[in-house]
Coordinates of C-alpha atoms in Angstrom, one line a residue:
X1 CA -62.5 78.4 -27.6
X2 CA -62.0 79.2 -23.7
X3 CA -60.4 76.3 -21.8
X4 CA -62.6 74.5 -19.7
X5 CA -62.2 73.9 -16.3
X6 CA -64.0 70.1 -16.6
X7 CA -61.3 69.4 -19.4
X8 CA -58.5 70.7 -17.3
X9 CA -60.0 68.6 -14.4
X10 CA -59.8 65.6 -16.4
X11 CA -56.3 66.7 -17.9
X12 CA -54.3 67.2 -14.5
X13 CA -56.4 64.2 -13.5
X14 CA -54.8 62.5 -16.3
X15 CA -51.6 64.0 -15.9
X16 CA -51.4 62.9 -12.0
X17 CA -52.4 59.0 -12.9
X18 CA -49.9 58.8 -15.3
X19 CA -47.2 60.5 -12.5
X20 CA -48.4 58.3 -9.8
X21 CA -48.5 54.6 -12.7
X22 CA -44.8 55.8 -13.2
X23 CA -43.6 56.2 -9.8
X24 CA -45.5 52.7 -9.8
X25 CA -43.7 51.7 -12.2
X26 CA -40.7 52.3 -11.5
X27 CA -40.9 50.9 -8.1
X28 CA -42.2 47.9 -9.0
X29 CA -39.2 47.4 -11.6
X30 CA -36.5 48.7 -8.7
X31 CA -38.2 45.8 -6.6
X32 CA -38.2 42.7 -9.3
X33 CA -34.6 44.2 -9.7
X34 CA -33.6 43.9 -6.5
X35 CA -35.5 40.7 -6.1
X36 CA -33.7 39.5 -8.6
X37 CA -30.3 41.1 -7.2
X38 CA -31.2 38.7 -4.0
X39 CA -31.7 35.7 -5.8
X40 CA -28.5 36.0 -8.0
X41 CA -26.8 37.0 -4.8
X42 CA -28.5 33.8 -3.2
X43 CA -27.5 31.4 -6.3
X44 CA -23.8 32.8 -6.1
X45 CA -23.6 32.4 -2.6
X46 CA -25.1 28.9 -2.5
X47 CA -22.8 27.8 -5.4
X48 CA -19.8 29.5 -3.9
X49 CA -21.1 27.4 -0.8
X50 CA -21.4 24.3 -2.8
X51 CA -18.1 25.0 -4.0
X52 CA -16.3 25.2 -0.7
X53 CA -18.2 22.2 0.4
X54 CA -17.2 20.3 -2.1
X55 CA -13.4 20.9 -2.1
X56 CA -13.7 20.2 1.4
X57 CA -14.7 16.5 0.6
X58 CA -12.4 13.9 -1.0
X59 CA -13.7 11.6 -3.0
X60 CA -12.1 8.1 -3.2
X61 CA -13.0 4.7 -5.1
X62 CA -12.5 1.3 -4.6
X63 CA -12.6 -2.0 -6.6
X64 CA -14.3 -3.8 -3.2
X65 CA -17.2 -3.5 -0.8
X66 CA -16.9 -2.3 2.6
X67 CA -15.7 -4.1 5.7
X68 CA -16.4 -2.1 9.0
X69 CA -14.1 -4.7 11.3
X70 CA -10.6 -4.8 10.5
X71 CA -11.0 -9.0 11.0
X72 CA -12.6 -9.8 7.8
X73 CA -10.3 -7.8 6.2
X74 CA -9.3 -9.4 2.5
X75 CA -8.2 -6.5 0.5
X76 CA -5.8 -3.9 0.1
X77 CA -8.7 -1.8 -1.3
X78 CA -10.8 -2.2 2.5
X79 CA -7.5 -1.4 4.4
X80 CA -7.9 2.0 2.4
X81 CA -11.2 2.7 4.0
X82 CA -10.0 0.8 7.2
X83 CA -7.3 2.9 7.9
X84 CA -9.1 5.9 7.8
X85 CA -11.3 4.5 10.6
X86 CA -8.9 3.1 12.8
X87 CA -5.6 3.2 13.6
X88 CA -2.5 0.9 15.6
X89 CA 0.6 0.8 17.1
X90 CA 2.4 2.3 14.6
X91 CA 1.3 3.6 11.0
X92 CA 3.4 5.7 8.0
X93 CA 4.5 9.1 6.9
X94 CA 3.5 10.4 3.7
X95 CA 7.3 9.0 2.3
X96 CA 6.7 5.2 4.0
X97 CA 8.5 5.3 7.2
X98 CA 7.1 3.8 9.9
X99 CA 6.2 6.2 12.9
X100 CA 4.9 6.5 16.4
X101 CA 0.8 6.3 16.1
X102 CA -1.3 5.0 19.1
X103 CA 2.1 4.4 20.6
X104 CA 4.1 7.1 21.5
X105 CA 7.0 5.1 22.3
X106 CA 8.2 1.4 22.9
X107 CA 11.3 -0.1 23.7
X108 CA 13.1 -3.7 23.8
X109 CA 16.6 -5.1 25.0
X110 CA 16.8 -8.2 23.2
X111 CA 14.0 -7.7 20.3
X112 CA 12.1 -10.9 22.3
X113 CA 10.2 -8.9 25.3
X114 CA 8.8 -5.3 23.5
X115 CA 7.1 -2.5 25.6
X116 CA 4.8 -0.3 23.8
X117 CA 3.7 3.1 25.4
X118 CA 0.0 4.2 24.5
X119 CA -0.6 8.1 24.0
X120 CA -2.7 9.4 26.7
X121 CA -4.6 11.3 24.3
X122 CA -5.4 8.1 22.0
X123 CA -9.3 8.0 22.2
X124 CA -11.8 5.9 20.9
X125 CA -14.7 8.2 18.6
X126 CA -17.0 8.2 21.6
X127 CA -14.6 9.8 23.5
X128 CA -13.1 7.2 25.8
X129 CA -9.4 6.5 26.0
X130 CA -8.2 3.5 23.7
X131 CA -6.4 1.6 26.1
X132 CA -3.9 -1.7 25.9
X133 CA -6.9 -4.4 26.6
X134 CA -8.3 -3.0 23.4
X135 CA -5.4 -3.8 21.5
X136 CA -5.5 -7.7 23.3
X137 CA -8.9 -8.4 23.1
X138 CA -8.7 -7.2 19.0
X139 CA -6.1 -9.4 18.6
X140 CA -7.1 -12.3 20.6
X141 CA -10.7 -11.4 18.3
X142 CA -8.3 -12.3 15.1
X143 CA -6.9 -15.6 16.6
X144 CA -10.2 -17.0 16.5
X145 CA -11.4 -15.6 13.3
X146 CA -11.9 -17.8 10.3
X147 CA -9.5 -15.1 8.3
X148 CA -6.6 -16.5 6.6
X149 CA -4.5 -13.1 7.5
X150 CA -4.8 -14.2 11.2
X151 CA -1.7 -16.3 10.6
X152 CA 0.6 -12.7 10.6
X153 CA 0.1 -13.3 14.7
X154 CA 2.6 -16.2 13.7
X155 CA 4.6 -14.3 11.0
X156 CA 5.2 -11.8 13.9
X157 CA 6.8 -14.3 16.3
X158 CA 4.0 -13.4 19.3
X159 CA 5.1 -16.5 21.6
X160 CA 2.4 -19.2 21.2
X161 CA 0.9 -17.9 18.3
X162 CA 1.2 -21.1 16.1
X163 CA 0.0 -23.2 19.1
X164 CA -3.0 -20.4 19.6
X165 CA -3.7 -20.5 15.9
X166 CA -4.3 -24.6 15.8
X167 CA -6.8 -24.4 18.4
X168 CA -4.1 -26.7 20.8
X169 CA -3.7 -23.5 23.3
X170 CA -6.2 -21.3 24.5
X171 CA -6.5 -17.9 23.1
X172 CA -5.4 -16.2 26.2
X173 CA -2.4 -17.9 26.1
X174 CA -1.3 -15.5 22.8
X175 CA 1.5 -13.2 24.6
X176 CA 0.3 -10.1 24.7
X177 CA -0.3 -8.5 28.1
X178 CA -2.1 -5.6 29.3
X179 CA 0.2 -4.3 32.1
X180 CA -2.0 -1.7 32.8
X181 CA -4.3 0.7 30.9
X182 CA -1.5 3.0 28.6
X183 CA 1.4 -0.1 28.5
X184 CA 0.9 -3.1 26.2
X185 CA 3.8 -5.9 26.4
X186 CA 4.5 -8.5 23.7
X187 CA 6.7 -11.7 24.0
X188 CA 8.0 -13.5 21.0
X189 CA 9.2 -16.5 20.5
X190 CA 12.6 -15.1 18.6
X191 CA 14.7 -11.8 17.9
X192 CA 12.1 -9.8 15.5
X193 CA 14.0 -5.9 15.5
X194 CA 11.4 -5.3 12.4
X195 CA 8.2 -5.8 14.9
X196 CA 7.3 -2.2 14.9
X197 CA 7.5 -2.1 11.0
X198 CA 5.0 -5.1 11.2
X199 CA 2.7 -3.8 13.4
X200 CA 1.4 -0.7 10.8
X201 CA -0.2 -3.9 9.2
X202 CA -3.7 -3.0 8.3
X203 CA -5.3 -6.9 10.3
X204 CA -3.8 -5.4 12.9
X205 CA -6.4 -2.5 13.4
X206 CA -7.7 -2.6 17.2
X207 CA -11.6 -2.9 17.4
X208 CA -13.6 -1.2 20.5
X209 CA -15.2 -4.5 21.0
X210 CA -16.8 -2.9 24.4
X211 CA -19.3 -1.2 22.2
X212 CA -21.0 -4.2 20.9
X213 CA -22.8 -3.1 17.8
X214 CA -22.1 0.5 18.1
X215 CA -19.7 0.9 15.3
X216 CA -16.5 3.2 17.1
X217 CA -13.5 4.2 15.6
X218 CA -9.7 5.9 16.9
X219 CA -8.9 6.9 13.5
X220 CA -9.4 10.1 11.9
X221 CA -12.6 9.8 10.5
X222 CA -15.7 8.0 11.6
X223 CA -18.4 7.1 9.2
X224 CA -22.0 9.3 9.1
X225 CA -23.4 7.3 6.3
X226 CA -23.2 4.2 4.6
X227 CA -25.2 3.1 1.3
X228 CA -24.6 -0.5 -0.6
X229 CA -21.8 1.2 -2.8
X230 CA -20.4 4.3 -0.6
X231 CA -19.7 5.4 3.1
X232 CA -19.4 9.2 3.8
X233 CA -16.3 9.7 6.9
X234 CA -16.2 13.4 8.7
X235 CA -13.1 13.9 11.0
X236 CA -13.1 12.8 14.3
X237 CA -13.2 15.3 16.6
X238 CA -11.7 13.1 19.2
X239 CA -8.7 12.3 16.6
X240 CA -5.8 13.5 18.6
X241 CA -4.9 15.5 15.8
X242 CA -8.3 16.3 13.9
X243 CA -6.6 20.3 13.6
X244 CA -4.3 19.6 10.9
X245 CA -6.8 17.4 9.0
X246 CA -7.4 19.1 5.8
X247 CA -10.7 16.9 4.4
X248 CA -14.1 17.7 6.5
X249 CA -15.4 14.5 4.9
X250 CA -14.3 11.3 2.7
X251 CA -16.4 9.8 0.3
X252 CA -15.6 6.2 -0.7
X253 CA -17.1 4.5 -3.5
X254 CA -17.5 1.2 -4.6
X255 CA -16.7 1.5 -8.5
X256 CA -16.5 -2.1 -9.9
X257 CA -19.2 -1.2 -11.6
X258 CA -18.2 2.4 -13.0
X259 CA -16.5 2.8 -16.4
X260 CA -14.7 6.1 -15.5
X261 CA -13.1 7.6 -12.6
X262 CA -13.4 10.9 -13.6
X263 CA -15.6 12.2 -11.1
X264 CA -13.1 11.0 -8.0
X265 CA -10.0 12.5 -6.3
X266 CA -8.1 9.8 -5.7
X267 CA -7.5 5.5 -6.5
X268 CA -5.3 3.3 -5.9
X269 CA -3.9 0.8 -8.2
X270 CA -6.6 2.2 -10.8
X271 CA -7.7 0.2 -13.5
X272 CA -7.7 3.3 -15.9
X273 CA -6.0 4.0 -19.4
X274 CA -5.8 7.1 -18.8
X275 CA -2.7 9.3 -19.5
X276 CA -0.9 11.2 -16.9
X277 CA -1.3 8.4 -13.7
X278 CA 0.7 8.8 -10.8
X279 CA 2.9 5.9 -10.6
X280 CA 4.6 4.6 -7.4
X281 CA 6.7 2.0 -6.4
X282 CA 5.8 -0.8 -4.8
X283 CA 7.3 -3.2 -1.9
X284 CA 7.5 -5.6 -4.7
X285 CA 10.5 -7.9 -7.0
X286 CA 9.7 -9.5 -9.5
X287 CA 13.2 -12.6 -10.6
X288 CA 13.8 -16.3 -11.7
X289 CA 15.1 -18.1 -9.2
X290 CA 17.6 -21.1 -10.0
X291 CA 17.4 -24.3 -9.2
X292 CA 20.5 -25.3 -6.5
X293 CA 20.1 -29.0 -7.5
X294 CA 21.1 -28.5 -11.2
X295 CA 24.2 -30.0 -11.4
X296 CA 25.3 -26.5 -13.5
X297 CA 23.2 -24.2 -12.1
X298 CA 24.6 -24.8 -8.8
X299 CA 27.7 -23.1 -9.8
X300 CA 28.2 -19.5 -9.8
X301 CA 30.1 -19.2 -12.9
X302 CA 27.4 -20.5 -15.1
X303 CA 24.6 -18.2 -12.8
X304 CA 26.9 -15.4 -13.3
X305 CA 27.0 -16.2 -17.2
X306 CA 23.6 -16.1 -17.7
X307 CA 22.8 -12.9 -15.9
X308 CA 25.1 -11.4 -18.1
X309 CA 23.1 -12.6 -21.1
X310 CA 19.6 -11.4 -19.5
X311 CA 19.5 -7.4 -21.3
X312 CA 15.8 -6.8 -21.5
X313 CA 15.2 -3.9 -23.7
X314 CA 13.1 -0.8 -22.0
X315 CA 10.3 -1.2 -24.4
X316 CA 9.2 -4.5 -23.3
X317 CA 8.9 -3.3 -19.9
X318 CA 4.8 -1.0 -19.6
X319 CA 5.1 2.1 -17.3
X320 CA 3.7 -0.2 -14.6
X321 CA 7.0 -1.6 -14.3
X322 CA 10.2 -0.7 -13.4
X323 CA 13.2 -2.6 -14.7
X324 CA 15.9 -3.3 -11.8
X325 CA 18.9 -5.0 -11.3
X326 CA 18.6 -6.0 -7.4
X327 CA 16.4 -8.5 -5.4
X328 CA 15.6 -5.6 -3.0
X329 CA 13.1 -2.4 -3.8
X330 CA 14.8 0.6 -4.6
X331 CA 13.7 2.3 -0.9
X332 CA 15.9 -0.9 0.3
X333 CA 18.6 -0.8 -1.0
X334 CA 21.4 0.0 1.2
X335 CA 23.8 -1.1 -1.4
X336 CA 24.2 -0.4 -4.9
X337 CA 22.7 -2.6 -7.1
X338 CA 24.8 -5.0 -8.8
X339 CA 26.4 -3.3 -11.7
X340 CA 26.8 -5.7 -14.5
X341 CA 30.6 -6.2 -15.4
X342 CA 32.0 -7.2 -18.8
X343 CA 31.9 -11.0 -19.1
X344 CA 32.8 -13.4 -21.5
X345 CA 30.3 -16.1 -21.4
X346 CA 32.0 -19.1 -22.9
X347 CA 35.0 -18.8 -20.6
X348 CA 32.6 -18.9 -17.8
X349 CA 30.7 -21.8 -19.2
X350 CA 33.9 -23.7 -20.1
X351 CA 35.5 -23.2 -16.9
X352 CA 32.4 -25.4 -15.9
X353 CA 32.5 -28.2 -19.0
X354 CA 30.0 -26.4 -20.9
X355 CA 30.9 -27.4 -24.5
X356 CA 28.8 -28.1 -27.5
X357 CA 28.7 -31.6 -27.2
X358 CA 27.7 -31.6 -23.9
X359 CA 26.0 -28.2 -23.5
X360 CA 24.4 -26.4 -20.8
X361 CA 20.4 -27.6 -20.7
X362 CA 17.2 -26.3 -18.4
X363 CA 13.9 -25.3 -18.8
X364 CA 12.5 -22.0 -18.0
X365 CA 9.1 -22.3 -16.2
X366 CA 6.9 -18.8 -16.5
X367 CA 3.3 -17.9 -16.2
X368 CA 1.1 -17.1 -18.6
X369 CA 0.8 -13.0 -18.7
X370 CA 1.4 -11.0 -21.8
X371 CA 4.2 -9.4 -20.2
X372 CA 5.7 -12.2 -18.4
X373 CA 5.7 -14.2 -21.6
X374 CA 7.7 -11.2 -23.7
X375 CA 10.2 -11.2 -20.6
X376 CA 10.8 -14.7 -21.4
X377 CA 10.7 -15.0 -25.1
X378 CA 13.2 -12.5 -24.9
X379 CA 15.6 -14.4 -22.4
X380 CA 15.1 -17.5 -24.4
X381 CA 16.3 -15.4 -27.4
X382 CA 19.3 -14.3 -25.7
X383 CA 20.8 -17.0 -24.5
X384 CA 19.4 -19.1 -27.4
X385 CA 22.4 -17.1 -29.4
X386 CA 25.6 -18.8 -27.6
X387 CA 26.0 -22.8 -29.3
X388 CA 27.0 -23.7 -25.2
X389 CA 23.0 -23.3 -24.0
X390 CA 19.9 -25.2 -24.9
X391 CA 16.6 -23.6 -23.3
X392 CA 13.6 -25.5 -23.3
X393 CA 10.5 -23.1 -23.2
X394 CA 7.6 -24.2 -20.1
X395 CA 4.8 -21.3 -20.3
X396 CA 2.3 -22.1 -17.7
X397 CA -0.9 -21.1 -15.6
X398 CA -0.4 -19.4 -12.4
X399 CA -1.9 -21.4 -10.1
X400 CA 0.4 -24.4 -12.1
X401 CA 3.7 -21.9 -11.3
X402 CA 3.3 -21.7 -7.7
X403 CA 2.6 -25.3 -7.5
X404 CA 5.9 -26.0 -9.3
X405 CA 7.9 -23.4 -7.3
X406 CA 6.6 -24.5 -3.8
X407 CA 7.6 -28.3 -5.1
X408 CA 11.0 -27.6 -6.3
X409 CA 9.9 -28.9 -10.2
X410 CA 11.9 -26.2 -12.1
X411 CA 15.5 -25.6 -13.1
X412 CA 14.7 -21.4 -13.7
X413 CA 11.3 -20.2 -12.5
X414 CA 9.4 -17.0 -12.5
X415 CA 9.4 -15.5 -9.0
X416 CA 8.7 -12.4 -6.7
X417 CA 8.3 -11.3 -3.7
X418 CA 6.2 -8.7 -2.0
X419 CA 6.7 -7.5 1.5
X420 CA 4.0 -6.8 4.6
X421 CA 6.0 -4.3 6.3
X422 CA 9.1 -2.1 5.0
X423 CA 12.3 -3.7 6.6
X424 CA 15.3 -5.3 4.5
X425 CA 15.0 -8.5 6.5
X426 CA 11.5 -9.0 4.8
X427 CA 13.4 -10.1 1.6
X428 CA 17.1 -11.0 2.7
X429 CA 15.2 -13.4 5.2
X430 CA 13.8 -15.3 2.4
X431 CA 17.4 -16.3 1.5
X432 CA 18.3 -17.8 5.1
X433 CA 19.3 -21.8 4.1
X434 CA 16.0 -22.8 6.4
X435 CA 13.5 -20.0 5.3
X436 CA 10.1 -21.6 4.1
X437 CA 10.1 -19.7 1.3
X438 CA 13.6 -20.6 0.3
X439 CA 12.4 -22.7 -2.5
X440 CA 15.7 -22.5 -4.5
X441 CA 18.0 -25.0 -1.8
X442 CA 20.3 -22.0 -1.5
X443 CA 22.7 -22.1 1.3
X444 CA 25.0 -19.9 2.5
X445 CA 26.8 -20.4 5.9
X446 CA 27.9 -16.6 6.2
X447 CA 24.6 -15.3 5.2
X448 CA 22.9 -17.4 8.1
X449 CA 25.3 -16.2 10.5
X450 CA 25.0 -12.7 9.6
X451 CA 20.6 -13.0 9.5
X452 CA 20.7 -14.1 12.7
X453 CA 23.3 -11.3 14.2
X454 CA 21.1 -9.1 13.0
X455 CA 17.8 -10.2 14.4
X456 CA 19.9 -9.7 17.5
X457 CA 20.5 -6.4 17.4
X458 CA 19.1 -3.4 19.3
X459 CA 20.8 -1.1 17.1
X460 CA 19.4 0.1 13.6
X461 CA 22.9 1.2 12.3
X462 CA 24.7 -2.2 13.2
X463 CA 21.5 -4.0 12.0
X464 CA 21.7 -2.1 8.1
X465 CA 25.6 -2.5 8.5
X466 CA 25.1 -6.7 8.7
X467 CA 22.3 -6.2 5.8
X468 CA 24.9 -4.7 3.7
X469 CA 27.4 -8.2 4.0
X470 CA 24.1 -9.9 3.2
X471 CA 23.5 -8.2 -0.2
X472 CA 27.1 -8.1 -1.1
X473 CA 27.3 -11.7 -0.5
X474 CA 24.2 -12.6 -2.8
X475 CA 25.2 -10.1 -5.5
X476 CA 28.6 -11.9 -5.2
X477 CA 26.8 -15.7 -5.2
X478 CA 24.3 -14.3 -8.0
X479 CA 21.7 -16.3 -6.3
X480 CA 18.7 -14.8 -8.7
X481 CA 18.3 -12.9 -12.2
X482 CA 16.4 -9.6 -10.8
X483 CA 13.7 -8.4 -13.5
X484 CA 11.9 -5.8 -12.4
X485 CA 9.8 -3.8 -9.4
X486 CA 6.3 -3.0 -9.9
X487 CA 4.5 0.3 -10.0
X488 CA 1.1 1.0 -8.6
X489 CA -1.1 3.3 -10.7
X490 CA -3.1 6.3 -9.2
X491 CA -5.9 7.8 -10.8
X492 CA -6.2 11.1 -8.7
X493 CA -7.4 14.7 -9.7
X494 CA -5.6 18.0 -8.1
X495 CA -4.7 16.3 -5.0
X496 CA -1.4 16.9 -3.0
X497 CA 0.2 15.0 -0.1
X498 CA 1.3 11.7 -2.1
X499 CA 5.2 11.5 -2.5
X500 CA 6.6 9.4 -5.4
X501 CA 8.9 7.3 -3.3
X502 CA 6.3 5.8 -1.1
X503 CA 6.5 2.3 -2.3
X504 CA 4.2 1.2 0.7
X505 CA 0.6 1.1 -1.1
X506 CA -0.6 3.5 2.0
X507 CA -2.1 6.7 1.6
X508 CA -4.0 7.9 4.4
X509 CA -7.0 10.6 3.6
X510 CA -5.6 12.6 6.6
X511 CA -2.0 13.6 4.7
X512 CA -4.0 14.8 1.6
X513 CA -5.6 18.3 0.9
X514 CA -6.3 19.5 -2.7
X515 CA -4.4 21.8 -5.0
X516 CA -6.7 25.0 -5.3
X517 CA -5.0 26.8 -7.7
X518 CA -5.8 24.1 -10.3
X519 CA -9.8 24.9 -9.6

């Protein structure tokens, strides 16, 4: 049958549609691919975005809410946030020194009358210079607080602090001086060499208190954003070192109500179990003291007997602590600690009419804790062992301890100590014959002499070189039984720029940047 030219019409007709729906086709898949293309392109980059973002923020948490004014400071979790926002005098290194910060330099010639020289480029967030009035008015600001902490102006020796402080002087009459805009002067009232140690003290924050409401900061962050339980920081462009500032932003968080820290960076002193905390040491002893009116605990001999006697076994002690043999923190010690000779107790106690008939008798006062109670048990234990010692067991509350201690009611007593600034004359002060906080009635002519020659000095090296006669002469007196030194926990995630022999509690966000590799 001859081909028909309608049906070859149609058939081409056909034939080019079904060309043209292809070429349709096939274009319109091309285009959902490419859309597609875009969007996963889009997704990557955003996440990749997210990403970067996201490593550029540290996240922090705290057990605390926020201060913004470094006056109603009550916490070592606000100095964290505190110190990211401001900053003073003087400030640490990542290993705990003290070091130059708003102050460039200062200088003294009889540790009384001190000279501190401002940076020119210190500057306040809104770009104005931070200037010595600041530093005046934020501490004249703290003198009339209701804070506790104000009394450090005292602790610090600032001449007419005390007087200042009980409202008998007026506040301008606290020594510190403006001499002009960059120098700041400070008298006190005695020799303090350790004053530039004391003034990286977190109360001691300046304020802008020009600014009124305005909330404006010298540190190297300021705050963007603050909610009930976090405040977002960025860097500070006006920080005078904002450049080398790894973090774009800090997030703190409020987490006493958080069961997990799992999504932060970084805390301090961290209340998790979890395994594989960062542990450092801490400005912190932990001792019994001895009662220097015991008619046998007065003596040496029978001190030095006792110590002898006082093995704790490692086990007893939880990775928070670290035992020691030395009043003084490890970072402190400029001697070796007192290395426990051979001794034979019941010559010692002898030598000292110690016999069974009339033995040796006190009571050990402790507090209450899980471990502080093992601690004891187990001293009790040990010394129980020789017939020459009778020890009478006092376990009580803490509040009930300190009462006792600051009263004198003890023959051996649970003690510590924990320092506000990193110096050896904030513990070896303690044992001066008129210190406050001498509780025990120690006294030790030579040791006076030697405190006091070295709150004299200008010179570091002869200063350590007096400390050194100190310690050897209370190792050689055994005036306490050293326990151990604290650790403070960390909870922190990938981050780098904490060294392990910091034993200051400070960690500023501005030394930290985060391990990439482990991302």
């Amino acid at each position: 049958m001859p081909f028909s030219l309608s049906f070859r019409f149609s058939y081409f007709s056909l034939l080019k549609s079904a060309v043209l729906f292809s070429i349709f086709l096939l274009f319109a898949c091309n285009e959902q691919q490419d859309k597609l293309k875009i969007e996963n392109t889009r997704e990557q980059s955003e996440q990749v975005q997210s990403q970067e973002i996201a490593k550029q923020q540290l996240n922090r948490g705290v057990y605390t809410n926020f201060v913004q004014d470094p006056i109603l400071l009550v916490n070592e979790g606000q100095a964290e946030f505190l110190r990211d926002i401001f900053e003073g005098l003087t400030s640490y290194d990542t290993q705990g020194n003290v070091i130059p910060a708003v102050a460039e330099s200062w200088q003294t010639e009889d540790n009384k009358n001190w000279t501190f020289v401002l940076r020119e480029d210190a500057k306040w967030s809104n770009g104005a210079n931070v200037t010595a009035q600041d530093f005046v008015q934020s501490w004249q600001n703290l003198a009339l607080s209701d804070n506790p902490a104000k009394i450090y102006l005292r602790f610090m020796n600032i001449s007419n602090a005390e007087s200042v402080l009980n409202k008998t002087l007026p506040v301008d009459k606290l020594a510190i001086f403006a001499l002009n805009e960059r120098l700041l002067h400070i008298q006190l009232d005695k020799p303090t060499p350790q004053l530039p140690a004391m003034l990286a003290h977190a109360i001691l924050l300046p304020k802008n208190l020009a600014s009124g409401n305005e909330l404006i900061m010298n540190g190297a962050y300021k705050v963007t954003e603050r909610q009930e339980k976090q405040i977002l920081l960025e860097k500070n462009p006006y920080y005078r070192e904002w450049e080398k500032v790894y973090f774009d932003q800090v997030m703190y968080k409020d987490i006493r109500q958080t069961q997990t820290e799992e999504p932060l960076d970084l805390v301090l002193n961290t209340k998790s179990r979890a395994e594989n905390l960062t542990y450092l040491p801490k400005l912190c002893v932990y001792f019994y003291e001895f009662n220097f009116s015991h008619p046998h605990l007065k003596k040496s001999a029978v001190r030095k007997a006792l110590i002898s006697m006082a093995t704790i076994p490692q086990n007893l002690f939880p990775e928070q602590i670290q035992p020691s043999h030395s009043f003084l923190p490890h970072s402190l010690q400029l001697e070796q600690e007192d290395v426990c000779e051979p001794t034979i107790v019941e010559k010692l106690l002898a030598e000292s009419r110690i016999t069974e008939k009339a033995p040796l008798k006190f009571t050990l006062t402790y507090d209450q804790s899980d471990v502080q109670e093992k601690i004891a048990k187990k001293l009790i234990q040990n010394w129980g062992q020789s017939d020459l010692i009778r020890v009478r067991a006092n376990p009580v509350s803490k509040e009930e301890l300190l009462k006792k201690q600051a009263m004198g009611d003890f023959d051996i007593i649970r003690s510590g100590w924990c320092a506000d600034y990193k110096e050896p004359s904030s513990f070896l002060l303690n044992f001066h014959s008129i210190s406050p906080d001498n509780k025990m009635g120690y006294q030790n002519p030579q040791v006076d002499q030697l405190l006091e020659k070295a709150l004299q000095s200008i010179d570091e090296k002869e200063r350590n070189s007096l400390y050194v006669e100190v310690i050897k002469l209370l190792q050689q007196d055994k005036v306490v039984l050293p326990i151990f030194q604290p650790l403070l926990p960390i909870w922190q995630k990938n981050i780098l720029g904490i060294e392990k022999n910091n034993d200051t509690g400070v960690i500023y966000s501005k030394d930290l940047y985060r391990n990439d590799k482990t991302e």
